[in-house]
Structure formats: C-alpha cells, structure tokens
Amino acid sequence: MTILTLGLNHKTAPVDIRERLTFGPDVIVGALRGLTEQTPVDEVVILSTCNRTEMYCAIDGRDTEGALRNWLGRFHGIEPQLFAPHLYAHEDREAVRHLLRVASGLDSMVLGEPQILGQVKAAFQTACDSGSAGRMLGRMFQHTFSVAKQVRTDTAIGSSPVSVAFAAVSLARQIFSDLSKQTALLIGAGETIELAARHLHQHGIGRIIVANRTVERAHNVAQQFDGYAIALTELASHLPEADIVVSSTASPLPVLGKGVVERALKQRRHRPVFMVDIAVPRDIEPEVGDLNDVYLYTVDDLQGVVEEGMRSRQQASEQAMEIIEVHTEEFMAWVRSLDAVSLIQDYRSNAERIRDQMVERAQRHLAAGKPADEVVCQLAHTLTNKLLHSPSVRLRRAGREGQSDLLDAANELFQLGSGQDATG
C-alpha cells in the first residue's frame, strides 16, 4: 500500500488560492466520503487550516495524484490548472516525514508554533469518526502524535519567543511568576494586541481589560478571552488596576503620559507595573520609564529577544529533524514488515492445508486397520515431501541458471550450512 500526500501551504500558494481550497467544518465529512467513493484512495485524512490544505491518503494503486487533483477542483468549483502549479505531492517516506514536520511545527509560518498539533489531531479524529481512516493512516497519525510530543519534550522548539507579543508575555512571566493573580490592560485592538491577549490567556492571566478608541472592536477582542472592554477615555480610571500594560495603537501621539502613570502608581501604593510599548510612534511617553516601580520596554527592546528566540528555535529545529529522521525510518520499517506478514500468513496457510490433508489421509488408514507406527512414518514421509517439493524444484532451477542470490537467500532463510541444530 502506498502513502500519498497532496496539498498546498503558505509557502507554495498565495492566500487567495488557499482560501478557495479550504474545507470548513460543515463540508469536511462529506469531502472525506466523496474522496473514498469517487477516487482510488482507500483511506484519507484532510488537514485544512488557514495556511494549508492537505490530503493524506493510503492507496493500493497508482495514478492517484491526477484523480485527487481533479476531485479537488470539482469539489471547490475551480479549474485544476489554476491551483495545480501550487500543489506538492509526497509518497511513502517523504509523506511520513512531511506529516511529522507539520505536526512538530517545523513547517509552520511561525517556526515551532504549537497550535498545528491540535489541528492535526482534530483532522484525524474527524476522519476516524467518518470512517475514512483505517489501519495504515491510524498507525501513521498515532506515530506522529508520539513523535511531536517527543520533539516538544526533548527540544526547545516552542519555548523561545518569536513574536513581539510572545516576547512581551514571556517577560511578564519573568516579572510575575504567577499570572493568575495579575490584571493585564491591553491598549489597542489590532492583531498584535489580540495575539498578546491569546498568550496571556493561555498562561492563566487573572483578568484582561482591552481599551480601544472604538469600544466595539475592543469588545470583539475581549470577549474571546473572558475580558471586558473600555474606551480610551477610561484609561486613567482603570490604569491603577493594571499590573501589566501592553500598548499597540496607531495613535500619532502618546496615549499614556508620565502624569497619568504617576497618579496610578500612588493609588497602587507603588506596586510594580510592567509596561510594553509596541507602537511606532510610541504610545507611552519615554519619561514613564524613569519612574520607580515601572518596567517599561519598547519594541526595540523586545526585538533582540525575538531575534534570539528565532536563533534558538532554528537550533532546536535541527535537533527536531534528527528525531524525525529516526522515527520516519521506524515507521517505514513497520510498513515494510506488512509485506512479510502477508507472506508468512500465506506460507503458513499453505503448510496447514497440506498438514490437514495428510492428517485426514492418516486417519482413514488408521480406520482401515493399518498399524499405527506404519501410518505415522508414512504421514511424516509424505508431509516432508509435500512441504519441500516446491522449494526444492525452485532451488534446483536456481542452481542450473546460476541464480546465486536466490541460493544465498535460501541459505540465510533456512540457516543451512551454519552448523545449527534444526531443533535449536
């Protein structure tokens, strides 16, 4: 059986192509069934995210790539020639290696990001529920989850900050060891603020307040993370509550001045405040950094943390690839063993059929009154001849034709000329 992966991602296709080829939750089950019914695939898992659409298939035949490409076009109502140049295809070993890289975060837009593993698990579970994942893909995906866990455990692939928002939260965790007792005030409602809110929420922040010029936008961000929204005009009244302040607006002028922060510190009785100004131009007056009990970082301060994080993750990715190479070969060894299992089963079935025939003949001879010792000797003699007939004929032919490789294989298989006792 062949393993085939066909797909595209953020490296090979622009966003407008990726958007047109995604599978939403409402169509994924129908798509899985359509693939198994309308193409030569026996098993299939579809992984569809904002950055990739991939079909992992187990097939018995060949020429499946074209059938999958045409099916993908029909399903989404797109001519295949529009997206075909953006597709990649991997078979067997390369398909396994690709899945291990994807699940470990090595193929992501942000190196080492952890969300993709959950998405891979969800895709596999959907395939299992729909009946499109069988023995081959089941073993491959379970193997993948184990390897991805090992990569996370044995390397630093996900521990170093690689975004400004991640770096800000990492620094906050160094200052406040227990975020569950802290309140974060996030100023702005753009992508960076949303990402910071996500990281804070994942690390158990006690409360989140989102301030924005448009309260509705602040509310859209806050509700995702059990926070609440305020207008920028309310900053002064809520600032004393904040242990962590992250600001990223498009304001041409600072939104937090030294005087406002001084008053907030007095109300806080000088409990320390961690502030991160990600905006360009700055949202927080530089003089705020001169105040006691304020730890103020700018985007330039964090950039060094981000660059160091990228270097650290790159080194970790090299370690991760060593793990992946080992486990790719481990899985392929299991796949190769399936051929041997089938061969052994056939060989045993043939031997057992001959055995049953000989036993039945012996029982008839015993019933006819022949001496038991004569029947046993005849049974052993006939059974030996029948079991050895076909291999003997084939080996004699190999000798005549000079097929030394077959003779060597037989010698290895039957351990002939090794001096070993056949019963040992």
PDB file of C-alpha atoms in Angstrom, residues 130-409:
ATOM      1  CA  SER A 130     -16.382   9.429   9.313  1.00  0.00           C
ATOM      2  CA  GLY A 131     -14.766   6.026   8.751  1.00  0.00           C
ATOM      3  CA  SER A 132     -12.164   7.259   6.253  1.00  0.00           C
ATOM      4  CA  ALA A 133      -9.087   6.476   8.391  1.00  0.00           C
ATOM      5  CA  GLY A 134      -8.083   2.828   8.599  1.00  0.00           C
ATOM      6  CA  ARG A 135      -5.156   0.748   9.801  1.00  0.00           C
ATOM      7  CA  MET A 136      -2.423   2.450   7.758  1.00  0.00           C
ATOM      8  CA  LEU A 137      -3.287   6.090   8.469  1.00  0.00           C
ATOM      9  CA  GLY A 138      -4.325   5.215  12.012  1.00  0.00           C
ATOM     10  CA  ARG A 139      -0.861   3.866  12.728  1.00  0.00           C
ATOM     11  CA  MET A 140       0.825   6.784  10.920  1.00  0.00           C
ATOM     12  CA  PHE A 141      -1.065   9.510  12.795  1.00  0.00           C
ATOM     13  CA  GLN A 142      -0.700   7.868  16.215  1.00  0.00           C
ATOM     14  CA  HIS A 143       3.012   7.545  15.488  1.00  0.00           C
ATOM     15  CA  THR A 144       3.044  11.244  14.519  1.00  0.00           C
ATOM     16  CA  PHE A 145       1.448  12.357  17.789  1.00  0.00           C
ATOM     17  CA  SER A 146       4.055  10.444  19.765  1.00  0.00           C
ATOM     18  CA  VAL A 147       6.930  11.959  17.760  1.00  0.00           C
ATOM     19  CA  ALA A 148       5.542  15.512  18.018  1.00  0.00           C
ATOM     20  CA  LYS A 149       5.311  15.088  21.794  1.00  0.00           C
ATOM     21  CA  GLN A 150       8.928  13.915  21.895  1.00  0.00           C
ATOM     22  CA  VAL A 151      10.035  16.908  19.820  1.00  0.00           C
ATOM     23  CA  ARG A 152       8.291  19.251  22.284  1.00  0.00           C
ATOM     24  CA  THR A 153       9.798  17.445  25.264  1.00  0.00           C
ATOM     25  CA  ASP A 154      13.349  16.905  24.024  1.00  0.00           C
ATOM     26  CA  THR A 155      13.958  20.198  22.193  1.00  0.00           C
ATOM     27  CA  ALA A 156      13.354  23.910  22.836  1.00  0.00           C
ATOM     28  CA  ILE A 157      11.342  24.292  19.616  1.00  0.00           C
ATOM     29  CA  GLY A 158       8.418  26.054  21.311  1.00  0.00           C
ATOM     30  CA  SER A 159       9.991  27.693  24.330  1.00  0.00           C
ATOM     31  CA  SER A 160      11.665  30.777  22.842  1.00  0.00           C
ATOM     32  CA  PRO A 161       9.738  33.970  21.940  1.00  0.00           C
ATOM     33  CA  VAL A 162       9.479  34.536  18.178  1.00  0.00           C
ATOM     34  CA  SER A 163       6.947  37.368  18.081  1.00  0.00           C
ATOM     35  CA  VAL A 164       6.858  40.692  19.851  1.00  0.00           C
ATOM     36  CA  ALA A 165       3.622  39.701  21.605  1.00  0.00           C
ATOM     37  CA  PHE A 166       5.125  36.391  22.742  1.00  0.00           C
ATOM     38  CA  ALA A 167       8.277  38.177  23.920  1.00  0.00           C
ATOM     39  CA  ALA A 168       6.191  40.644  25.924  1.00  0.00           C
ATOM     40  CA  VAL A 169       4.288  37.878  27.689  1.00  0.00           C
ATOM     41  CA  SER A 170       7.497  35.935  28.314  1.00  0.00           C
ATOM     42  CA  LEU A 171       8.992  38.960  30.073  1.00  0.00           C
ATOM     43  CA  ALA A 172       5.802  39.431  32.073  1.00  0.00           C
ATOM     44  CA  ARG A 173       6.069  35.837  33.280  1.00  0.00           C
ATOM     45  CA  GLN A 174       9.625  36.523  34.450  1.00  0.00           C
ATOM     46  CA  ILE A 175       8.496  39.535  36.481  1.00  0.00           C
ATOM     47  CA  PHE A 176       5.268  37.995  37.803  1.00  0.00           C
ATOM     48  CA  SER A 177       5.772  34.294  38.428  1.00  0.00           C
ATOM     49  CA  ASP A 178       2.025  33.720  38.930  1.00  0.00           C
ATOM     50  CA  LEU A 179      -0.034  35.500  36.266  1.00  0.00           C
ATOM     51  CA  SER A 180      -3.304  34.200  37.724  1.00  0.00           C
ATOM     52  CA  LYS A 181      -3.181  36.983  40.330  1.00  0.00           C
ATOM     53  CA  GLN A 182      -2.435  39.770  37.829  1.00  0.00           C
ATOM     54  CA  THR A 183      -4.543  42.094  35.679  1.00  0.00           C
ATOM     55  CA  ALA A 184      -3.478  42.942  32.129  1.00  0.00           C
ATOM     56  CA  LEU A 185      -4.540  46.169  30.415  1.00  0.00           C
ATOM     57  CA  LEU A 186      -4.205  45.915  26.633  1.00  0.00           C
ATOM     58  CA  ILE A 187      -4.412  49.175  24.684  1.00  0.00           C
ATOM     59  CA  GLY A 188      -5.497  48.765  21.052  1.00  0.00           C
ATOM     60  CA  ALA A 189      -7.445  46.047  19.281  1.00  0.00           C
ATOM     61  CA  GLY A 190      -5.236  45.012  16.369  1.00  0.00           C
ATOM     62  CA  GLU A 191      -3.547  41.708  15.556  1.00  0.00           C
ATOM     63  CA  THR A 192      -0.618  42.222  17.955  1.00  0.00           C
ATOM     64  CA  ILE A 193      -2.905  43.009  20.886  1.00  0.00           C
ATOM     65  CA  GLU A 194      -5.098  40.010  20.078  1.00  0.00           C
ATOM     66  CA  LEU A 195      -2.004  37.791  19.968  1.00  0.00           C
ATOM     67  CA  ALA A 196      -0.800  39.178  23.292  1.00  0.00           C
ATOM     68  CA  ALA A 197      -4.242  38.524  24.789  1.00  0.00           C
ATOM     69  CA  ARG A 198      -4.114  34.955  23.492  1.00  0.00           C
ATOM     70  CA  HIS A 199      -0.698  34.305  25.044  1.00  0.00           C
ATOM     71  CA  LEU A 200      -1.737  35.858  28.349  1.00  0.00           C
ATOM     72  CA  HIS A 201      -4.945  33.830  28.413  1.00  0.00           C
ATOM     73  CA  GLN A 202      -3.033  30.614  27.674  1.00  0.00           C
ATOM     74  CA  HIS A 203      -0.725  31.334  30.612  1.00  0.00           C
ATOM     75  CA  GLY A 204      -3.595  31.849  33.035  1.00  0.00           C
ATOM     76  CA  ILE A 205      -3.781  35.642  33.400  1.00  0.00           C
ATOM     77  CA  GLY A 206      -6.212  36.684  36.124  1.00  0.00           C
ATOM     78  CA  ARG A 207      -8.066  39.468  34.257  1.00  0.00           C
ATOM     79  CA  ILE A 208      -7.855  41.120  30.851  1.00  0.00           C
ATOM     80  CA  ILE A 209      -9.027  44.668  30.095  1.00  0.00           C
ATOM     81  CA  VAL A 210      -8.981  45.834  26.459  1.00  0.00           C
ATOM     82  CA  ALA A 211      -9.037  49.580  25.754  1.00  0.00           C
ATOM     83  CA  ASN A 212      -9.613  50.994  22.287  1.00  0.00           C
ATOM     84  CA  ARG A 213     -10.873  54.150  20.629  1.00  0.00           C
ATOM     85  CA  THR A 214     -13.739  52.071  19.194  1.00  0.00           C
ATOM     86  CA  VAL A 215     -15.246  50.155  22.115  1.00  0.00           C
ATOM     87  CA  GLU A 216     -16.945  47.658  19.809  1.00  0.00           C
ATOM     88  CA  ARG A 217     -13.589  46.492  18.452  1.00  0.00           C
ATOM     89  CA  ALA A 218     -12.222  46.259  21.978  1.00  0.00           C
ATOM     90  CA  HIS A 219     -15.221  44.133  22.915  1.00  0.00           C
ATOM     91  CA  ASN A 220     -14.614  41.769  19.963  1.00  0.00           C
ATOM     92  CA  VAL A 221     -11.129  41.047  21.288  1.00  0.00           C
ATOM     93  CA  ALA A 222     -12.022  40.967  24.981  1.00  0.00           C
ATOM     94  CA  GLN A 223     -14.897  38.502  24.672  1.00  0.00           C
ATOM     95  CA  GLN A 224     -12.588  35.862  23.183  1.00  0.00           C
ATOM     96  CA  PHE A 225     -10.551  35.775  26.388  1.00  0.00           C
ATOM     97  CA  ASP A 226     -13.143  36.381  29.115  1.00  0.00           C
ATOM     98  CA  GLY A 227     -12.093  40.040  29.384  1.00  0.00           C
ATOM     99  CA  TYR A 228     -14.009  43.291  29.238  1.00  0.00           C
ATOM    100  CA  ALA A 229     -13.746  46.367  27.065  1.00  0.00           C
ATOM    101  CA  ILE A 230     -13.343  50.058  27.839  1.00  0.00           C
ATOM    102  CA  ALA A 231     -12.897  53.242  25.807  1.00  0.00           C
ATOM    103  CA  LEU A 232      -9.542  55.038  25.641  1.00  0.00           C
ATOM    104  CA  THR A 233     -11.123  57.883  27.613  1.00  0.00           C
ATOM    105  CA  GLU A 234     -11.465  55.475  30.570  1.00  0.00           C
ATOM    106  CA  LEU A 235      -7.748  54.602  30.700  1.00  0.00           C
ATOM    107  CA  ALA A 236      -6.895  56.833  33.660  1.00  0.00           C
ATOM    108  CA  SER A 237      -9.576  55.281  35.885  1.00  0.00           C
ATOM    109  CA  HIS A 238      -8.587  51.677  35.093  1.00  0.00           C
ATOM    110  CA  LEU A 239      -4.803  52.077  34.974  1.00  0.00           C
ATOM    111  CA  PRO A 240      -4.382  51.563  38.759  1.00  0.00           C
ATOM    112  CA  GLU A 241      -5.841  48.062  38.360  1.00  0.00           C
ATOM    113  CA  ALA A 242      -3.200  47.039  35.808  1.00  0.00           C
ATOM    114  CA  ASP A 243      -0.128  45.019  36.741  1.00  0.00           C
ATOM    115  CA  ILE A 244       0.720  44.521  33.058  1.00  0.00           C
ATOM    116  CA  VAL A 245       0.181  47.093  30.295  1.00  0.00           C
ATOM    117  CA  VAL A 246       0.693  46.274  26.614  1.00  0.00           C
ATOM    118  CA  SER A 247       0.006  49.067  24.128  1.00  0.00           C
ATOM    119  CA  SER A 248      -0.150  48.933  20.330  1.00  0.00           C
ATOM    120  CA  THR A 249      -2.281  51.615  18.687  1.00  0.00           C
ATOM    121  CA  ALA A 250      -1.967  53.712  15.550  1.00  0.00           C
ATOM    122  CA  SER A 251      -2.168  56.972  17.508  1.00  0.00           C
ATOM    123  CA  PRO A 252       0.248  59.680  16.306  1.00  0.00           C
ATOM    124  CA  LEU A 253       0.574  60.911  19.910  1.00  0.00           C
ATOM    125  CA  PRO A 254       1.196  59.063  23.203  1.00  0.00           C
ATOM    126  CA  VAL A 255      -1.933  57.696  24.876  1.00  0.00           C
ATOM    127  CA  LEU A 256      -0.235  57.339  28.292  1.00  0.00           C
ATOM    128  CA  GLY A 257       1.700  60.241  29.795  1.00  0.00           C
ATOM    129  CA  LYS A 258       4.003  60.395  32.795  1.00  0.00           C
ATOM    130  CA  GLY A 259       1.473  62.266  34.954  1.00  0.00           C
ATOM    131  CA  VAL A 260      -1.296  59.692  34.479  1.00  0.00           C
ATOM    132  CA  VAL A 261       1.069  56.840  35.332  1.00  0.00           C
ATOM    133  CA  GLU A 262       2.381  58.669  38.439  1.00  0.00           C
ATOM    134  CA  ARG A 263      -1.165  59.051  39.774  1.00  0.00           C
ATOM    135  CA  ALA A 264      -1.882  55.374  39.069  1.00  0.00           C
ATOM    136  CA  LEU A 265       1.258  54.301  40.966  1.00  0.00           C
ATOM    137  CA  LYS A 266       0.162  56.292  44.021  1.00  0.00           C
ATOM    138  CA  GLN A 267      -3.216  54.543  44.015  1.00  0.00           C
ATOM    139  CA  ARG A 268      -1.397  51.212  43.655  1.00  0.00           C
ATOM    140  CA  ARG A 269       0.820  52.096  46.632  1.00  0.00           C
ATOM    141  CA  HIS A 270       3.788  51.639  44.307  1.00  0.00           C
ATOM    142  CA  ARG A 271       3.199  48.009  43.469  1.00  0.00           C
ATOM    143  CA  PRO A 272       5.316  47.413  40.302  1.00  0.00           C
ATOM    144  CA  VAL A 273       3.866  47.728  36.810  1.00  0.00           C
ATOM    145  CA  PHE A 274       5.247  46.015  33.717  1.00  0.00           C
ATOM    146  CA  MET A 275       4.687  48.082  30.548  1.00  0.00           C
ATOM    147  CA  VAL A 276       5.360  47.168  26.919  1.00  0.00           C
ATOM    148  CA  ASP A 277       5.059  49.819  24.202  1.00  0.00           C
ATOM    149  CA  ILE A 278       4.898  48.015  20.867  1.00  0.00           C
ATOM    150  CA  ALA A 279       3.592  51.010  18.909  1.00  0.00           C
ATOM    151  CA  VAL A 280       5.549  53.073  16.381  1.00  0.00           C
ATOM    152  CA  PRO A 281       5.346  56.007  17.063  1.00  0.00           C
ATOM    153  CA  ARG A 282       5.291  55.353  20.791  1.00  0.00           C
ATOM    154  CA  ASP A 283       2.066  55.077  22.810  1.00  0.00           C
ATOM    155  CA  ILE A 284       3.766  55.608  26.190  1.00  0.00           C
ATOM    156  CA  GLU A 285       5.873  58.688  26.912  1.00  0.00           C
ATOM    157  CA  PRO A 286       9.564  57.664  27.286  1.00  0.00           C
ATOM    158  CA  GLU A 287       9.754  59.563  30.617  1.00  0.00           C
ATOM    159  CA  VAL A 288       7.453  56.907  32.137  1.00  0.00           C
ATOM    160  CA  GLY A 289      10.461  54.602  32.145  1.00  0.00           C
ATOM    161  CA  ASP A 290      12.203  56.911  34.635  1.00  0.00           C
ATOM    162  CA  LEU A 291       9.553  56.269  37.278  1.00  0.00           C
ATOM    163  CA  ASN A 292      10.271  53.923  40.142  1.00  0.00           C
ATOM    164  CA  ASP A 293       8.230  50.689  40.116  1.00  0.00           C
ATOM    165  CA  VAL A 294       7.725  50.836  36.328  1.00  0.00           C
ATOM    166  CA  TYR A 295       9.410  48.346  33.998  1.00  0.00           C
ATOM    167  CA  LEU A 296       8.999  49.883  30.528  1.00  0.00           C
ATOM    168  CA  TYR A 297      10.069  48.048  27.374  1.00  0.00           C
ATOM    169  CA  THR A 298       9.788  49.286  23.783  1.00  0.00           C
ATOM    170  CA  VAL A 299       9.541  47.344  20.537  1.00  0.00           C
ATOM    171  CA  ASP A 300      13.309  47.825  20.062  1.00  0.00           C
ATOM    172  CA  ASP A 301      13.991  46.230  23.456  1.00  0.00           C
ATOM    173  CA  LEU A 302      11.887  43.222  22.502  1.00  0.00           C
ATOM    174  CA  GLN A 303      13.349  42.828  19.019  1.00  0.00           C
ATOM    175  CA  GLY A 304      16.558  41.440  20.454  1.00  0.00           C
ATOM    176  CA  VAL A 305      14.522  38.885  22.433  1.00  0.00           C
ATOM    177  CA  VAL A 306      12.662  37.894  19.259  1.00  0.00           C
ATOM    178  CA  GLU A 307      15.857  37.505  17.225  1.00  0.00           C
ATOM    179  CA  GLU A 308      17.457  35.398  19.946  1.00  0.00           C
ATOM    180  CA  GLY A 309      14.283  33.311  20.080  1.00  0.00           C
ATOM    181  CA  MET A 310      14.424  32.692  16.340  1.00  0.00           C
ATOM    182  CA  ARG A 311      18.053  31.569  16.602  1.00  0.00           C
ATOM    183  CA  SER A 312      17.171  29.277  19.480  1.00  0.00           C
ATOM    184  CA  ARG A 313      14.237  27.752  17.609  1.00  0.00           C
ATOM    185  CA  GLN A 314      16.348  27.268  14.495  1.00  0.00           C
ATOM    186  CA  GLN A 315      18.868  25.289  16.514  1.00  0.00           C
ATOM    187  CA  ALA A 316      16.047  23.307  18.085  1.00  0.00           C
ATOM    188  CA  SER A 317      14.590  22.574  14.643  1.00  0.00           C
ATOM    189  CA  GLU A 318      17.841  20.880  13.657  1.00  0.00           C
ATOM    190  CA  GLN A 319      17.567  18.650  16.724  1.00  0.00           C
ATOM    191  CA  ALA A 320      13.917  18.014  15.891  1.00  0.00           C
ATOM    192  CA  MET A 321      14.802  16.909  12.361  1.00  0.00           C
ATOM    193  CA  GLU A 322      17.206  14.323  13.778  1.00  0.00           C
ATOM    194  CA  ILE A 323      14.346  12.903  15.851  1.00  0.00           C
ATOM    195  CA  ILE A 324      12.028  12.992  12.833  1.00  0.00           C
ATOM    196  CA  GLU A 325      14.509  11.168  10.586  1.00  0.00           C
ATOM    197  CA  VAL A 326      14.847   8.338  13.098  1.00  0.00           C
ATOM    198  CA  HIS A 327      11.101   7.945  13.520  1.00  0.00           C
ATOM    199  CA  THR A 328      10.405   8.206   9.800  1.00  0.00           C
ATOM    200  CA  GLU A 329      12.611   5.177   9.259  1.00  0.00           C
ATOM    201  CA  GLU A 330      10.966   3.422  12.204  1.00  0.00           C
ATOM    202  CA  PHE A 331       7.531   3.837  10.642  1.00  0.00           C
ATOM    203  CA  MET A 332       8.713   2.791   7.181  1.00  0.00           C
ATOM    204  CA  ALA A 333      10.205  -0.370   8.723  1.00  0.00           C
ATOM    205  CA  TRP A 334       6.740  -1.177  10.069  1.00  0.00           C
ATOM    206  CA  VAL A 335       5.238  -0.563   6.611  1.00  0.00           C
ATOM    207  CA  ARG A 336       7.793  -2.910   5.015  1.00  0.00           C
ATOM    208  CA  SER A 337       7.026  -5.538   7.645  1.00  0.00           C
ATOM    209  CA  LEU A 338       3.423  -5.683   6.388  1.00  0.00           C
ATOM    210  CA  ASP A 339       4.645  -7.415   3.213  1.00  0.00           C
ATOM    211  CA  ALA A 340       6.445 -10.034   5.314  1.00  0.00           C
ATOM    212  CA  VAL A 341       3.365 -10.554   7.496  1.00  0.00           C
ATOM    213  CA  SER A 342       1.229 -11.271   4.429  1.00  0.00           C
ATOM    214  CA  LEU A 343       3.844 -13.647   3.022  1.00  0.00           C
ATOM    215  CA  ILE A 344       4.151 -15.516   6.325  1.00  0.00           C
ATOM    216  CA  GLN A 345       0.378 -15.835   6.579  1.00  0.00           C
ATOM    217  CA  ASP A 346       0.169 -17.271   3.053  1.00  0.00           C
ATOM    218  CA  TYR A 347       3.067 -19.673   3.727  1.00  0.00           C
ATOM    219  CA  ARG A 348       1.531 -20.897   6.968  1.00  0.00           C
ATOM    220  CA  SER A 349      -1.909 -21.287   5.380  1.00  0.00           C
ATOM    221  CA  ASN A 350      -0.427 -23.426   2.605  1.00  0.00           C
ATOM    222  CA  ALA A 351       1.503 -25.584   5.108  1.00  0.00           C
ATOM    223  CA  GLU A 352      -1.575 -26.013   7.299  1.00  0.00           C
ATOM    224  CA  ARG A 353      -3.680 -27.034   4.282  1.00  0.00           C
ATOM    225  CA  ILE A 354      -1.150 -29.747   3.386  1.00  0.00           C
ATOM    226  CA  ARG A 355      -0.999 -30.842   7.028  1.00  0.00           C
ATOM    227  CA  ASP A 356      -4.777 -31.199   7.245  1.00  0.00           C
ATOM    228  CA  GLN A 357      -4.853 -33.272   4.062  1.00  0.00           C
ATOM    229  CA  MET A 358      -2.161 -35.613   5.395  1.00  0.00           C
ATOM    230  CA  VAL A 359      -3.840 -35.953   8.804  1.00  0.00           C
ATOM    231  CA  GLU A 360      -7.153 -36.799   7.108  1.00  0.00           C
ATOM    232  CA  ARG A 361      -5.405 -39.486   4.986  1.00  0.00           C
ATOM    233  CA  ALA A 362      -3.676 -40.915   8.073  1.00  0.00           C
ATOM    234  CA  GLN A 363      -6.977 -41.107   9.934  1.00  0.00           C
ATOM    235  CA  ARG A 364      -8.524 -43.052   7.042  1.00  0.00           C
ATOM    236  CA  HIS A 365      -5.587 -45.514   7.086  1.00  0.00           C
ATOM    237  CA  LEU A 366      -5.923 -45.980  10.834  1.00  0.00           C
ATOM    238  CA  ALA A 367      -9.654 -46.572  10.464  1.00  0.00           C
ATOM    239  CA  ALA A 368      -8.877 -49.179   7.800  1.00  0.00           C
ATOM    240  CA  GLY A 369      -6.729 -51.099  10.317  1.00  0.00           C
ATOM    241  CA  LYS A 370      -3.194 -50.195   9.222  1.00  0.00           C
ATOM    242  CA  PRO A 371      -0.599 -50.338  12.026  1.00  0.00           C
ATOM    243  CA  ALA A 372      -0.195 -47.006  13.787  1.00  0.00           C
ATOM    244  CA  ASP A 373       3.608 -46.914  13.500  1.00  0.00           C
ATOM    245  CA  GLU A 374       3.375 -47.510   9.736  1.00  0.00           C
ATOM    246  CA  VAL A 375       0.768 -44.744   9.374  1.00  0.00           C
ATOM    247  CA  VAL A 376       2.895 -42.286  11.402  1.00  0.00           C
ATOM    248  CA  CYS A 377       6.019 -42.987   9.343  1.00  0.00           C
ATOM    249  CA  GLN A 378       4.075 -42.601   6.098  1.00  0.00           C
ATOM    250  CA  LEU A 379       2.493 -39.370   7.357  1.00  0.00           C
ATOM    251  CA  ALA A 380       5.908 -37.889   8.217  1.00  0.00           C
ATOM    252  CA  HIS A 381       7.452 -39.002   4.921  1.00  0.00           C
ATOM    253  CA  THR A 382       4.599 -37.681   2.745  1.00  0.00           C
ATOM    254  CA  LEU A 383       4.271 -34.416   4.683  1.00  0.00           C
ATOM    255  CA  THR A 384       8.017 -33.772   4.365  1.00  0.00           C
ATOM    256  CA  ASN A 385       7.963 -34.423   0.617  1.00  0.00           C
ATOM    257  CA  LYS A 386       4.984 -32.149   0.013  1.00  0.00           C
ATOM    258  CA  LEU A 387       6.373 -29.301   2.096  1.00  0.00           C
ATOM    259  CA  LEU A 388       9.793 -29.492   0.439  1.00  0.00           C
ATOM    260  CA  HIS A 389       8.712 -30.208  -3.150  1.00  0.00           C
ATOM    261  CA  SER A 390       8.150 -26.652  -4.420  1.00  0.00           C
ATOM    262  CA  PRO A 391      11.221 -25.094  -2.701  1.00  0.00           C
ATOM    263  CA  SER A 392      13.419 -27.987  -3.915  1.00  0.00           C
ATOM    264  CA  VAL A 393      12.264 -27.598  -7.518  1.00  0.00           C
ATOM    265  CA  ARG A 394      12.879 -23.841  -7.371  1.00  0.00           C
ATOM    266  CA  LEU A 395      16.348 -24.212  -5.823  1.00  0.00           C
ATOM    267  CA  ARG A 396      17.428 -26.793  -8.443  1.00  0.00           C
ATOM    268  CA  ARG A 397      16.353 -24.391 -11.184  1.00  0.00           C
ATOM    269  CA  ALA A 398      18.264 -21.561  -9.463  1.00  0.00           C
ATOM    270  CA  GLY A 399      21.369 -23.749  -9.413  1.00  0.00           C
ATOM    271  CA  ARG A 400      21.077 -24.560 -13.129  1.00  0.00           C
ATOM    272  CA  GLU A 401      20.530 -20.898 -14.026  1.00  0.00           C
ATOM    273  CA  GLY A 402      23.305 -19.587 -11.764  1.00  0.00           C
ATOM    274  CA  GLN A 403      20.966 -17.545  -9.543  1.00  0.00           C
ATOM    275  CA  SER A 404      23.414 -17.324  -6.659  1.00  0.00           C
ATOM    276  CA  ASP A 405      21.453 -14.538  -4.925  1.00  0.00           C
ATOM    277  CA  LEU A 406      18.437 -16.844  -4.548  1.00  0.00           C
ATOM    278  CA  LEU A 407      20.658 -19.670  -3.265  1.00  0.00           C
ATOM    279  CA  ASP A 408      22.259 -17.296  -0.757  1.00  0.00           C
ATOM    280  CA  ALA A 409      18.820 -16.102   0.364  1.00  0.00           C
TER     281      ALA A 409
END
